[in-house]
């Protein structure tokens, strides 16, 4: 619908942000927050695609910075879709180990399932402060630890 709007009548830039799982203060439930919650509550984890790579995550502070950057720059396109995601995908099993540190193999069930990663190419063109997946996870983990003290 937005793409087909008459550009003369609606001359403003139309930008769609496709959001991944957002982590940080007051985030909604998502894949990473569910894993983190299960680790904190010492629950058994059952995760699909442990060997697959994952970057479908973005920190709320990065989202705020990105929106501020979008306000400042001129994209010069009538319509743009930007997928938000972290740079440098990580294997899901390594994400779990990073979040939980001492997960025993008996608590972790890794099933095979095809997952996908999201291309950060277009995002990185507009946003030079995009964090890699590991940095997003470490920042989120530190926030959770502080919150639970």
Short mmCIF file of N, CA, C and O in Angstrom, two decimals, residues 17 60-74 126-127 129:
data_model
loop_
_atom_site.label_atom_id
_atom_site.label_comp_id
_atom_site.label_asym_id
_atom_site.label_seq_id
_atom_site.Cartn_x
_atom_site.Cartn_y
_atom_site.Cartn_z
N UNK A 17 10.51 -0.49 8.98
CA UNK A 17 11.52 -1.20 9.76
C UNK A 17 10.95 -2.56 10.14
O UNK A 17 9.94 -2.65 10.82
N UNK A 60 17.37 -2.54 22.30
CA UNK A 60 16.49 -1.37 22.32
C UNK A 60 17.28 -0.06 22.20
O UNK A 60 16.85 0.88 21.54
N UNK A 61 18.47 0.00 22.80
CA UNK A 61 19.28 1.22 22.69
C UNK A 61 19.76 1.44 21.26
O UNK A 61 19.82 2.58 20.79
N UNK A 62 20.10 0.36 20.57
CA UNK A 62 20.49 0.48 19.16
C UNK A 62 19.30 0.91 18.30
O UNK A 62 19.47 1.70 17.36
N UNK A 63 18.13 0.41 18.62
CA UNK A 63 16.93 0.80 17.89
C UNK A 63 16.68 2.30 18.04
O UNK A 63 16.41 3.01 17.05
N UNK A 64 16.82 2.81 19.24
CA UNK A 64 16.64 4.24 19.49
C UNK A 64 17.67 5.06 18.71
O UNK A 64 17.32 6.06 18.07
N UNK A 65 18.94 4.63 18.76
CA UNK A 65 19.99 5.33 18.00
C UNK A 65 19.69 5.31 16.51
O UNK A 65 19.87 6.31 15.82
N UNK A 66 19.26 4.16 16.00
CA UNK A 66 18.98 4.03 14.58
C UNK A 66 17.85 4.96 14.15
O UNK A 66 17.93 5.64 13.12
N UNK A 67 16.78 5.01 14.91
CA UNK A 67 15.66 5.89 14.57
C UNK A 67 16.12 7.35 14.57
O UNK A 67 15.76 8.12 13.68
N UNK A 68 16.95 7.72 15.53
CA UNK A 68 17.51 9.08 15.55
C UNK A 68 18.36 9.35 14.32
O UNK A 68 18.33 10.44 13.76
N UNK A 69 19.13 8.35 13.87
CA UNK A 69 19.94 8.50 12.66
C UNK A 69 19.04 8.67 11.43
O UNK A 69 19.33 9.48 10.55
N UNK A 70 17.96 7.89 11.37
CA UNK A 70 17.04 7.99 10.24
C UNK A 70 16.42 9.38 10.14
O UNK A 70 16.20 9.90 9.05
N UNK A 71 16.14 9.97 11.28
CA UNK A 71 15.57 11.32 11.30
C UNK A 71 16.56 12.33 10.72
O UNK A 71 16.16 13.25 10.01
N UNK A 72 17.83 12.13 10.97
CA UNK A 72 18.88 13.07 10.54
C UNK A 72 19.25 12.94 9.07
O UNK A 72 19.57 13.92 8.42
N UNK A 73 19.24 11.71 8.55
CA UNK A 73 19.72 11.51 7.17
C UNK A 73 18.57 11.58 6.18
O UNK A 73 17.41 11.42 6.54
N UNK A 74 18.92 11.81 4.95
CA UNK A 74 17.94 11.81 3.87
C UNK A 74 18.19 10.56 3.03
O UNK A 74 19.26 10.41 2.44
N UNK A 126 23.07 2.36 6.37
CA UNK A 126 22.51 3.55 7.01
C UNK A 126 22.95 3.74 8.47
O UNK A 126 22.80 4.81 9.03
N UNK A 127 23.44 2.67 9.09
CA UNK A 127 23.67 2.71 10.54
C UNK A 127 25.02 2.10 10.88
O UNK A 127 25.19 0.89 10.90
N UNK A 129 26.56 2.11 13.72
CA UNK A 129 26.69 1.68 15.12
C UNK A 129 26.07 0.31 15.39
O UNK A 129 25.86 -0.05 16.54
#
